[in-house]
XYZ file of C-alpha atoms in Angstrom:
683
model
C -0.030 -0.096 -0.008
C 2.994 2.405 0.940
C 4.624 1.563 -2.645
C 1.227 2.289 -4.284
C 0.886 5.871 -2.482
C 4.600 6.186 -3.819
C 3.832 5.857 -7.155
C 0.780 7.872 -6.798
C 2.954 10.589 -5.233
C 5.384 10.296 -7.919
C 2.797 10.510 -11.108
C 1.580 13.632 -9.277
C 5.381 15.028 -9.399
C 5.459 14.026 -12.749
C 2.403 16.010 -13.832
C 3.777 18.783 -11.772
C 7.091 18.671 -13.806
C 5.192 19.178 -17.080
C 3.735 22.280 -15.919
C 6.653 24.394 -15.811
C 7.715 23.385 -19.312
C 4.501 24.550 -20.919
C 4.900 27.874 -19.804
C 8.115 27.920 -22.218
C 7.334 24.916 -25.419
C 4.326 24.091 -27.128
C 3.165 20.724 -27.743
C 4.338 18.986 -30.726
C 2.970 15.848 -32.247
C 5.436 12.694 -32.219
C 6.283 10.857 -35.171
C 3.407 8.533 -36.743
C 3.174 5.081 -35.976
C 1.827 2.355 -37.844
C -1.878 2.318 -37.840
C -1.903 6.492 -37.783
C -2.418 6.751 -34.416
C -0.044 9.385 -32.609
C 1.108 9.860 -29.033
C 2.447 12.630 -27.252
C 5.084 12.397 -24.316
C 6.598 14.894 -22.172
C 10.315 14.098 -20.575
C 12.029 15.150 -17.467
C 15.094 14.791 -15.763
C 15.494 15.095 -12.052
C 18.848 14.830 -10.488
C 19.814 15.334 -6.796
C 23.259 16.530 -6.476
C 25.507 17.121 -3.329
C 26.692 20.158 -1.949
C 28.975 20.844 -4.473
C 27.551 19.590 -7.402
C 28.198 15.779 -7.741
C 25.500 13.319 -8.763
C 23.586 11.471 -5.867
C 20.572 10.553 -8.066
C 19.075 11.041 -11.014
C 15.842 9.670 -13.057
C 13.781 10.469 -16.184
C 10.239 10.338 -15.953
C 8.269 10.399 -19.229
C 4.634 10.891 -19.250
C 2.435 9.877 -22.487
C -0.711 10.449 -23.734
C -1.514 7.302 -25.535
C -4.544 8.358 -27.572
C -5.284 4.857 -27.928
C -1.793 3.229 -28.536
C -1.719 -0.236 -26.956
C 2.418 -0.397 -27.209
C 4.618 2.184 -26.403
C 8.839 1.596 -27.333
C 11.616 4.035 -25.508
C 15.203 3.841 -26.153
C 17.763 4.835 -23.311
C 20.109 2.953 -20.723
C 18.404 2.490 -17.776
C 19.808 1.217 -14.267
C 15.705 0.738 -13.341
C 12.723 1.228 -14.798
C 9.622 1.801 -12.669
C 6.099 1.457 -13.993
C 4.378 4.426 -12.075
C 0.890 3.859 -13.738
C -0.383 0.414 -13.240
C 1.160 -2.973 -13.045
C 2.453 -3.381 -16.649
C 5.846 -4.818 -16.496
C 8.338 -3.226 -18.686
C 10.174 -5.465 -21.543
C 13.518 -4.322 -21.741
C 16.170 -5.705 -24.657
C 19.421 -3.835 -24.698
C 18.665 -0.279 -24.657
C 15.141 -0.597 -25.868
C 12.259 -0.710 -23.353
C 8.814 -1.493 -24.296
C 5.128 -1.617 -22.713
C 2.481 -3.691 -24.035
C -0.735 -2.767 -22.479
C -3.528 -4.699 -24.575
C -7.295 -3.201 -24.879
C -6.681 -1.972 -21.538
C -4.349 0.733 -21.994
C -4.659 4.096 -19.791
C -5.131 7.159 -21.147
C -2.152 8.682 -19.800
C 1.029 6.290 -18.779
C 4.047 7.159 -16.691
C 7.405 5.622 -16.113
C 10.785 6.046 -14.358
C 14.079 5.256 -15.771
C 16.784 5.599 -13.193
C 20.063 6.845 -14.994
C 23.051 8.957 -14.617
C 23.515 9.020 -18.757
C 21.445 12.132 -19.433
C 23.610 14.072 -16.328
C 26.944 13.560 -18.089
C 25.459 15.214 -21.372
C 23.834 18.178 -19.940
C 24.302 21.701 -21.701
C 26.301 22.720 -18.457
C 28.432 21.520 -15.787
C 27.747 22.606 -12.145
C 29.942 23.073 -9.182
C 29.550 25.111 -5.963
C 31.861 26.348 -3.216
C 31.394 28.025 0.092
C 33.329 30.463 2.427
C 32.456 31.612 5.857
C 34.149 35.352 6.157
C 35.897 35.047 3.143
C 37.474 31.928 4.481
C 36.709 28.694 2.389
C 34.734 26.261 4.290
C 33.284 22.826 3.968
C 29.303 22.679 3.502
C 28.351 20.515 6.158
C 30.416 22.807 8.701
C 28.558 25.791 7.951
C 24.906 24.928 9.180
C 24.054 27.288 12.309
C 27.354 29.361 11.516
C 26.952 33.102 12.498
C 28.579 35.566 10.101
C 28.740 36.015 6.295
C 28.559 32.902 4.129
C 29.101 33.338 0.340
C 27.785 30.233 -2.053
C 30.186 30.472 -5.191
C 28.261 28.900 -8.198
C 30.184 28.058 -11.055
C 28.204 27.284 -14.542
C 30.485 26.193 -17.283
C 29.358 24.779 -20.584
C 29.671 21.031 -21.252
C 31.811 20.025 -24.573
C 30.028 16.749 -24.633
C 26.517 17.869 -24.857
C 24.440 17.546 -28.175
C 24.364 20.532 -30.814
C 20.486 20.977 -30.056
C 21.442 21.309 -26.027
C 24.083 23.831 -26.923
C 22.459 26.127 -28.695
C 18.686 25.987 -27.298
C 18.675 25.374 -23.910
C 18.775 27.951 -21.210
C 19.584 27.834 -17.680
C 17.569 29.279 -14.505
C 19.048 28.560 -11.060
C 16.832 29.550 -8.171
C 17.892 29.874 -4.164
C 15.246 30.977 -1.474
C 16.115 32.440 2.185
C 13.604 33.068 4.611
C 13.632 36.886 5.303
C 13.308 36.751 8.876
C 16.334 33.665 9.631
C 19.036 36.333 7.402
C 20.619 39.494 8.182
C 21.917 40.426 4.749
C 22.020 39.020 1.217
C 23.558 40.159 -1.536
C 23.209 38.162 -5.319
C 25.021 40.441 -8.102
C 23.911 39.883 -11.599
C 20.345 38.121 -10.257
C 16.982 38.980 -10.046
C 16.113 39.200 -6.192
C 12.467 39.264 -5.136
C 10.692 38.984 -1.808
C 7.628 36.910 -1.956
C 6.005 36.331 1.328
C 8.659 35.988 4.062
C 11.074 34.394 1.080
C 13.690 36.140 -0.169
C 14.045 34.526 -3.605
C 17.602 34.789 -5.739
C 17.242 33.775 -9.282
C 20.082 33.406 -12.084
C 19.692 32.778 -15.738
C 22.270 31.452 -18.233
C 21.788 32.091 -21.961
C 22.566 29.187 -24.688
C 26.409 27.980 -24.314
C 27.096 31.203 -21.761
C 29.637 30.395 -18.892
C 28.919 32.243 -15.885
C 29.942 32.499 -12.367
C 27.728 33.523 -9.599
C 27.721 34.256 -6.112
C 25.522 34.787 -3.206
C 26.593 36.343 0.176
C 24.209 36.042 3.302
C 24.540 37.257 6.607
C 23.230 35.482 9.245
C 23.456 34.592 13.031
C 22.162 30.799 12.345
C 22.905 29.991 8.882
C 20.803 27.671 6.811
C 20.525 26.652 3.453
C 17.608 25.007 1.392
C 20.070 24.415 -1.636
C 20.142 25.286 -5.381
C 17.233 24.366 -7.338
C 18.150 24.440 -11.336
C 16.078 24.477 -14.545
C 17.550 23.507 -17.829
C 15.331 23.797 -20.491
C 15.022 24.597 -24.431
C 13.833 28.430 -25.176
C 11.016 28.213 -26.974
C 9.168 31.525 -26.753
C 7.305 32.876 -29.677
C 9.598 36.223 -29.269
C 12.601 33.658 -30.006
C 11.875 33.657 -33.479
C 12.973 36.983 -34.135
C 16.493 35.600 -32.904
C 15.787 32.995 -34.891
C 15.562 34.822 -38.141
C 18.669 36.807 -37.300
C 20.683 33.688 -36.688
C 19.442 32.269 -39.984
C 20.558 35.642 -41.887
C 23.818 36.111 -40.013
C 25.784 34.678 -42.941
C 23.780 37.263 -45.266
C 24.315 39.912 -42.796
C 27.997 39.323 -42.052
C 28.544 39.060 -45.955
C 26.695 42.198 -46.254
C 28.539 44.057 -43.583
C 31.617 42.586 -44.964
C 30.789 44.343 -48.582
C 30.129 47.521 -46.975
C 33.430 47.633 -44.742
C 35.171 47.142 -47.961
C 33.650 49.963 -49.989
C 33.691 52.412 -47.086
C 37.700 51.267 -46.828
C 37.599 52.036 -50.551
C 35.826 55.427 -49.913
C 38.057 56.546 -47.234
C 41.144 55.646 -49.256
C 39.873 57.692 -52.343
C 39.132 60.546 -49.543
C 42.235 60.264 -47.876
C 44.061 60.419 -51.487
C 41.921 63.659 -52.284
C 43.605 65.524 -49.542
C 47.014 66.395 -51.300
C 44.915 67.508 -54.617
C 42.579 69.884 -52.042
C 45.415 71.170 -50.708
C 47.159 71.536 -54.003
C 44.148 73.609 -55.507
C 43.698 75.713 -52.337
C 47.579 76.559 -52.900
C 46.906 77.159 -56.676
C 44.236 79.473 -55.901
C 46.219 81.269 -53.120
C 48.513 81.819 -55.872
C 45.807 82.923 -58.209
C 44.819 85.436 -55.642
C 48.090 86.970 -55.271
C 48.193 87.652 -59.140
C 44.674 89.140 -58.764
C 46.277 91.686 -55.770
C 49.024 92.151 -58.205
C 46.798 92.609 -61.254
C 44.743 94.754 -58.921
C 47.726 97.006 -57.805
C 48.520 97.690 -61.118
C 45.466 98.509 -62.757
C 46.357 102.391 -62.409
C 49.382 101.487 -64.933
C 47.184 99.569 -67.107
C 45.038 102.320 -67.319
C 48.009 104.864 -68.356
C 48.995 102.050 -70.788
C 45.343 102.036 -72.384
C 45.540 105.900 -72.579
C 49.005 105.500 -74.329
C 47.782 102.799 -76.501
C 44.680 105.191 -77.717
C 47.205 108.447 -78.382
C 49.668 106.008 -80.715
C 46.945 104.406 -82.323
C 45.290 107.605 -82.854
C 48.414 109.557 -84.173
C 48.713 106.292 -86.476
C 45.965 106.976 -87.938
C 46.464 110.847 -88.394
C 49.562 110.365 -90.234
C 47.537 108.093 -92.711
C 44.687 110.151 -93.414
C 46.508 112.416 -95.473
C 48.296 109.436 -97.298
C 44.890 108.794 -99.717
C 44.767 112.031 -100.815
C 48.312 112.454 -101.589
C 48.122 109.035 -103.493
C 45.383 110.356 -105.682
C 47.212 113.990 -106.618
C 50.176 111.688 -107.485
C 48.422 109.534 -109.616
C 47.252 112.626 -111.392
C 50.646 113.891 -111.425
C 52.114 110.510 -112.868
C 49.255 110.614 -115.857
C 49.900 114.411 -116.541
C 53.348 113.202 -116.915
C 52.828 110.737 -119.685
C 50.742 112.992 -121.389
C 53.355 115.613 -121.524
C 55.671 112.702 -122.314
C 53.895 111.547 -125.211
C 53.706 115.203 -126.590
C 57.341 115.875 -126.343
C 58.088 112.459 -128.128
C 55.368 113.371 -130.926
C 56.967 117.014 -131.211
C 60.735 115.505 -131.135
C 59.674 113.122 -133.791
C 58.385 115.801 -135.868
C 61.256 118.090 -135.482
C 63.554 115.402 -136.534
C 61.338 114.882 -139.629
C 61.621 119.102 -140.189
C 65.225 119.050 -139.457
C 65.684 116.783 -142.119
C 63.549 118.246 -144.606
C 65.380 121.771 -143.521
C 68.770 120.006 -144.220
C 67.673 119.027 -147.227
C 66.457 122.215 -148.306
C 69.830 123.832 -147.509
C 71.657 121.168 -149.776
C 69.510 122.033 -152.840
C 70.240 125.667 -152.145
C 73.693 125.080 -151.340
C 73.810 122.850 -154.894
C 72.088 125.677 -156.959
C 69.114 123.664 -157.382
C 66.895 124.555 -154.462
C 63.952 126.782 -153.852
C 64.105 129.414 -151.248
C 60.574 129.316 -150.899
C 60.701 125.543 -149.763
C 63.456 126.570 -147.518
C 61.973 129.246 -145.805
C 58.529 127.017 -145.247
C 60.679 124.346 -143.664
C 62.304 126.895 -141.410
C 58.791 128.287 -140.411
C 57.548 124.946 -139.190
C 60.790 124.425 -137.560
C 60.191 127.535 -135.580
C 56.873 126.271 -134.827
C 57.647 122.831 -133.544
C 60.300 124.448 -131.508
C 57.955 126.653 -129.497
C 55.717 123.433 -128.984
C 58.907 121.672 -127.737
C 59.272 124.814 -125.388
C 55.863 124.372 -124.061
C 56.370 120.837 -123.653
C 59.699 121.600 -121.835
C 58.277 123.787 -119.261
C 54.863 121.220 -118.588
C 57.999 118.757 -117.979
C 59.758 121.131 -115.891
C 56.410 121.612 -113.805
C 55.515 118.211 -113.447
C 58.995 117.081 -112.197
C 58.749 119.853 -109.690
C 55.169 118.717 -108.519
C 56.782 115.078 -108.168
C 59.673 116.245 -106.259
C 58.319 119.338 -104.274
C 54.867 118.836 -104.119
C 54.307 115.085 -103.550
C 57.744 113.934 -101.403
C 56.075 110.655 -100.894
C 54.892 109.037 -97.643
C 57.133 108.232 -94.782
C 56.840 104.484 -93.672
C 54.916 104.265 -90.610
C 56.577 103.495 -87.351
C 55.467 100.287 -85.634
C 53.978 101.154 -82.105
C 54.932 99.544 -78.922
C 51.559 98.423 -77.839
C 50.672 97.739 -74.088
C 49.552 94.714 -72.522
C 46.273 95.724 -72.370
C 46.131 94.500 -76.197
C 45.672 90.889 -76.670
C 48.824 89.781 -78.666
C 46.749 88.666 -81.825
C 45.497 92.059 -82.175
C 49.047 93.684 -81.974
C 50.248 91.265 -84.500
C 47.593 91.996 -87.066
C 48.065 95.792 -86.526
C 51.816 95.110 -87.250
C 51.272 92.900 -90.356
C 49.314 95.743 -91.753
C 51.623 98.483 -91.248
C 54.203 96.435 -92.656
C 51.776 95.867 -95.597
C 51.518 99.622 -95.812
C 55.355 100.873 -95.526
C 56.673 97.784 -98.005
C 54.293 99.219 -100.447
C 55.407 103.033 -99.578
C 58.892 102.283 -100.059
C 58.159 100.809 -103.598
C 56.067 103.586 -104.375
C 58.794 105.765 -103.099
C 61.755 103.773 -105.354
C 59.512 103.953 -108.656
C 58.708 108.248 -108.066
C 62.457 108.711 -107.343
C 62.965 106.845 -110.891
C 60.665 108.533 -112.591
C 62.074 112.014 -111.530
C 65.723 111.005 -112.251
C 64.460 110.239 -115.674
C 62.678 113.113 -116.228
C 65.576 115.402 -114.915
C 67.728 113.712 -117.664
C 65.471 114.446 -120.718
C 64.769 117.946 -119.349
C 68.054 118.610 -119.226
C 69.028 117.268 -122.778
C 66.077 118.726 -124.190
C 66.568 122.202 -123.000
C 70.355 121.929 -124.584
C 68.300 121.281 -127.980
C 66.128 123.881 -127.319
C 68.286 126.461 -126.869
C 70.556 125.315 -130.067
C 67.251 125.552 -131.832
C 66.633 128.926 -130.735
C 70.039 129.926 -131.782
C 69.558 128.258 -135.359
C 65.927 129.750 -135.601
C 67.424 133.214 -135.207
C 70.164 132.598 -137.722
C 67.816 131.256 -139.799
C 65.714 134.675 -139.275
C 68.854 137.057 -139.583
C 70.059 134.938 -142.817
C 67.128 134.481 -144.678
C 68.290 137.494 -146.768
C 71.621 135.794 -147.057
C 71.318 132.529 -148.914
C 74.986 132.715 -149.657
C 75.746 131.229 -146.365
C 73.537 128.239 -146.817
C 76.415 126.078 -146.591
C 77.162 127.335 -143.114
C 73.778 126.902 -142.055
C 73.198 123.569 -143.009
C 76.414 122.275 -141.221
C 75.145 123.847 -138.112
C 71.505 122.482 -139.199
C 73.238 119.275 -139.393
C 74.804 119.643 -135.867
C 71.327 120.398 -134.442
C 69.918 117.295 -135.959
C 72.470 115.087 -134.453
C 71.689 116.209 -130.937
C 67.772 116.348 -131.527
C 68.640 112.807 -132.292
C 70.085 111.970 -129.061
C 67.391 113.766 -127.012
C 64.469 111.893 -129.446
C 66.533 108.923 -128.156
C 66.247 110.070 -124.685
C 62.974 111.066 -124.602
C 61.570 107.316 -126.407
C 63.547 106.053 -123.364
C 61.962 107.865 -120.928
C 58.605 107.600 -122.585
C 59.709 103.613 -122.168
C 60.234 104.082 -118.525
C 57.280 106.018 -118.394
C 54.784 103.566 -120.127
C 56.385 100.852 -117.915
C 56.239 101.781 -115.021
C 53.113 103.646 -115.033
C 50.736 100.469 -114.572
C 52.705 99.174 -111.596
C 53.225 102.869 -110.390
C 49.324 103.620 -110.409
C 48.891 99.886 -108.658
C 51.157 100.732 -106.210
C 49.614 103.803 -105.376
C 46.116 102.128 -105.298
C 47.580 99.530 -102.934
C 48.843 101.977 -100.648
C 46.148 104.013 -100.705
C 43.787 100.992 -100.110
C 46.029 99.857 -97.281
C 46.114 103.687 -95.632
C 42.582 103.248 -95.519
C 41.719 99.940 -94.318
C 44.968 100.756 -91.808
C 43.173 103.912 -90.624
C 39.464 102.033 -90.052
C 41.839 99.167 -88.116
C 43.158 101.279 -85.931
C 39.897 103.569 -85.334
C 38.091 100.576 -84.244
C 40.786 99.421 -82.261
C 41.018 102.418 -80.636
C 37.564 102.186 -79.831
C 37.851 98.818 -78.661
C 40.253 99.658 -76.318
C 38.302 102.767 -75.092
C 35.650 100.576 -74.296
C 37.654 98.192 -72.731
C 39.178 100.700 -70.762
C 35.783 102.301 -69.785
C 34.598 98.993 -68.962
C 37.222 97.947 -66.589
C 37.100 101.720 -64.518
C 33.281 100.393 -64.162
C 33.727 97.037 -63.209
C 37.061 96.877 -61.901
C 36.149 97.475 -58.481
C 33.334 95.326 -57.965
C 35.224 92.507 -60.130
C 38.062 92.752 -57.847
C 36.275 92.759 -54.712
C 34.220 89.755 -56.082
C 37.245 88.102 -57.192
C 38.897 88.349 -53.982
C 36.153 87.001 -51.816
C 35.077 83.913 -54.244
C 38.942 82.972 -54.048
C 39.285 83.455 -50.323
C 36.068 81.537 -49.913
C 37.242 78.451 -52.219
C 40.324 78.611 -50.719
C 38.965 78.397 -47.192
C 36.419 75.692 -48.277
C 38.941 73.449 -50.116
C 41.265 73.459 -47.006
C 37.969 72.699 -44.874
C 37.585 70.030 -47.200
C 41.309 68.935 -46.868
C 40.841 69.232 -43.053
C 37.767 66.574 -43.311
C 39.489 64.587 -45.567
C 42.378 64.483 -43.176
C 39.873 63.142 -40.639
C 39.638 60.105 -42.929
C 42.257 58.069 -40.910
C 40.017 58.714 -37.630
C 37.012 57.685 -39.587
C 38.743 54.540 -40.613
C 39.922 53.842 -37.225
C 36.280 54.072 -35.818
C 35.100 52.103 -38.817
C 37.598 49.130 -37.836
C 36.570 49.579 -34.156
C 33.005 49.136 -35.337
C 34.015 46.417 -37.370
C 35.677 44.849 -34.437
C 32.601 45.262 -32.353
C 30.287 43.727 -34.753
C 32.726 40.823 -35.742
C 33.585 40.237 -31.955
C 29.534 40.767 -31.083
C 28.552 38.178 -33.504
C 31.646 36.002 -32.138
C 30.394 36.272 -28.575
C 27.013 35.147 -29.268
C 27.820 32.364 -31.711
C 29.951 30.635 -29.577
C 32.849 33.031 -27.647
C 30.496 34.041 -25.087
C 26.986 32.011 -25.785
C 25.150 30.960 -28.614
C 22.067 33.307 -28.318
C 22.443 34.203 -32.045
C 22.467 30.175 -32.932
C 19.183 29.903 -31.226
C 16.275 27.932 -33.055
C 13.111 28.198 -31.435
C 11.308 26.026 -34.239
C 13.935 23.087 -33.771
C 12.291 20.121 -32.620
C 13.051 18.927 -28.998
C 15.533 15.983 -28.747
C 15.311 13.167 -26.228
C 17.545 13.219 -22.959
C 17.600 9.468 -23.132
C 18.450 8.491 -26.971
C 18.051 10.387 -30.476
C 15.941 7.441 -31.799
C 13.196 8.347 -29.426
C 10.161 10.332 -31.120
C 10.194 13.993 -30.735
C 8.880 14.977 -27.196
C 6.647 17.558 -26.360
C 8.652 19.057 -23.972
C 11.642 18.130 -22.191
C 13.409 19.958 -19.237
C 16.104 19.012 -16.133
C 15.195 19.737 -12.881
C 18.170 19.649 -10.083
C 18.438 20.227 -6.640
C 21.544 20.458 -4.502
C 21.838 19.135 -0.845
C 20.490 21.298 2.028
C 22.720 22.963 4.434
C 20.457 22.858 7.839
C 21.400 21.409 11.350
C 20.546 17.682 11.693
C 17.526 17.125 13.822
C 17.013 13.962 16.766
C 16.087 11.219 14.776
C 12.809 10.665 16.707
C 11.562 14.194 15.970
C 11.114 13.244 12.694
C 7.839 13.577 11.314
C 6.384 11.270 8.400
C 6.218 14.350 6.634
C 10.168 14.986 7.099
C 10.759 11.855 6.279
C 9.088 11.788 3.172
C 11.076 14.919 2.343
C 13.909 13.275 2.987
C 13.687 10.756 0.187
C 14.489 11.632 -3.412
C 10.696 12.172 -4.170
C 10.183 14.576 -1.407
C 13.461 16.516 -2.695
C 12.089 16.288 -6.212
C 8.163 18.050 -4.903
C 10.178 20.563 -2.780
C 12.560 21.335 -5.726
C 9.132 22.517 -7.510
C 7.581 24.321 -4.416
C 10.978 26.243 -4.475
C 11.292 26.985 -8.247
C 7.613 27.759 -8.370
C 7.983 30.918 -5.718
C 11.098 31.914 -7.471
C 9.530 32.248 -10.913
C 6.389 33.549 -9.220
C 8.737 36.141 -7.328
C 9.840 37.769 -10.937
C 6.335 38.811 -11.510
C 5.786 40.592 -8.347
């Protein structure tokens, strides 16, 4: 009967064990079996440890909802298997245990498997040590002591656990103290709550996390109900977000590395820009100094512009009469040509008349001539001589005009143009002045040649005219004296020879004049055109210089101030930008620090510190006894350490105390203590 009552109590405890797990894990269906009927079961491991964390007793309790299933099979190595529901005996073969219920199968079935194997594969190893007033002490010697007792708890991940347990199990550790029995309580890093008169301490460790906690209790009569541990997979709905982060960890890490690499490239490029910005700022400073120099010399520039206008005006003034002089000289050349043609005709006629007169004289000298013919020839000669004298006078006047009235233009000087003019303008004006000077020189050369030839003709003609004038006077005086005809004939022959020389000179001059006249006329026209063009160009340039100078005077102040402000502003901006570029090393260091933080954080929460980011709230629980078992609806581990209390006399023990000293009694106390601890969190 006592055994039956004990089994009932254990069944109740197993049901109670399922309740905390229900707070954390949802129900999950087991694998389907042959007839399609499914069953669910929950799995809990209960362990009692000594004062220091060594295993004393351990059992697995599995509770089934059979749902009409007549047979169950469980895998695991057990020291003993106990049916907690009915009289059905287990059939054990190796690591397999089966229960065959038949038609009378219960709705719920519980069995206990006593074993230490799950304890050895738990996610954490637990160890506890104690000190009294700072001195290490044995646990059993602390009961009833006065002073400060420190309970040192070491929670260290177990390398022999499964991957599922390592990444998904959380640990909660609870300790309870009667508020009336203690003087002080310190528990750094713990959640401390007062539940009724119980001061509850709760510690938490995340998956894969190593923790070292301490509880310092001041008391005049120390006692300790022991530590209670709960290890369960974390499957709260909120952990789905952690699972999503974990699933996307690789993508996030890769994206961050890409971003980090791009940022490195950007920072390197910005760092390389620093020297260029400094160079640009220095260039702007140099440009600003040039502006200052230009601004300081603008008065000199204005004076140069004024001088340029005066020089160009002077050149234009020098060129203005050239065109008129050229036109007058063109007319003089034409008149000269007409005079020379007339002199040539007169000279040719005079030669003929002299020959005729000479023939008349010879006839008279021979006695066969006619005096009347002689007198007619003499009259014609006198008339031609008068005409030649007139032409000679016209030639002398023409030569006088060529020499005195039209001395010819002088070559134009090439001005020293100031810097205000663009170089191209000065070059073009220089070319134009050069062309004008070339034509002027050619024109003066032709004019001098014409003048020289004219003088030669005039001198020769003057001699002939003088001789002929004497001859004519002799003819007038000797006309009555025909006896002197022989002497007159000799004189006439001499004059005829001179006339031939004059005629040759006149022909030569006429040839020169006829040959030179077109070239001279073309040169004169070219000089005229060039002078007109030069005048127009110089006037336009003079006007342009005036406009530029006026524009500079009107805009110089604002332009200078605006340019100075712009150059200074841009230079300052570039230097500020360069200064900002100089901070790229700091940014890169900060980026590297951030990279280290991110990578360290990933590593901390993926194994170095804990396995928070490796948690998978959707992962199916794994059986504590064997992976071949179906997935349990829930799985949990509850552990309790020995109490530290003053031993009571055996005769004073009550039945209740006797029961609490058993394994099952301690399991019940374990749940009560842990329930108080959890409830305290929500106070």
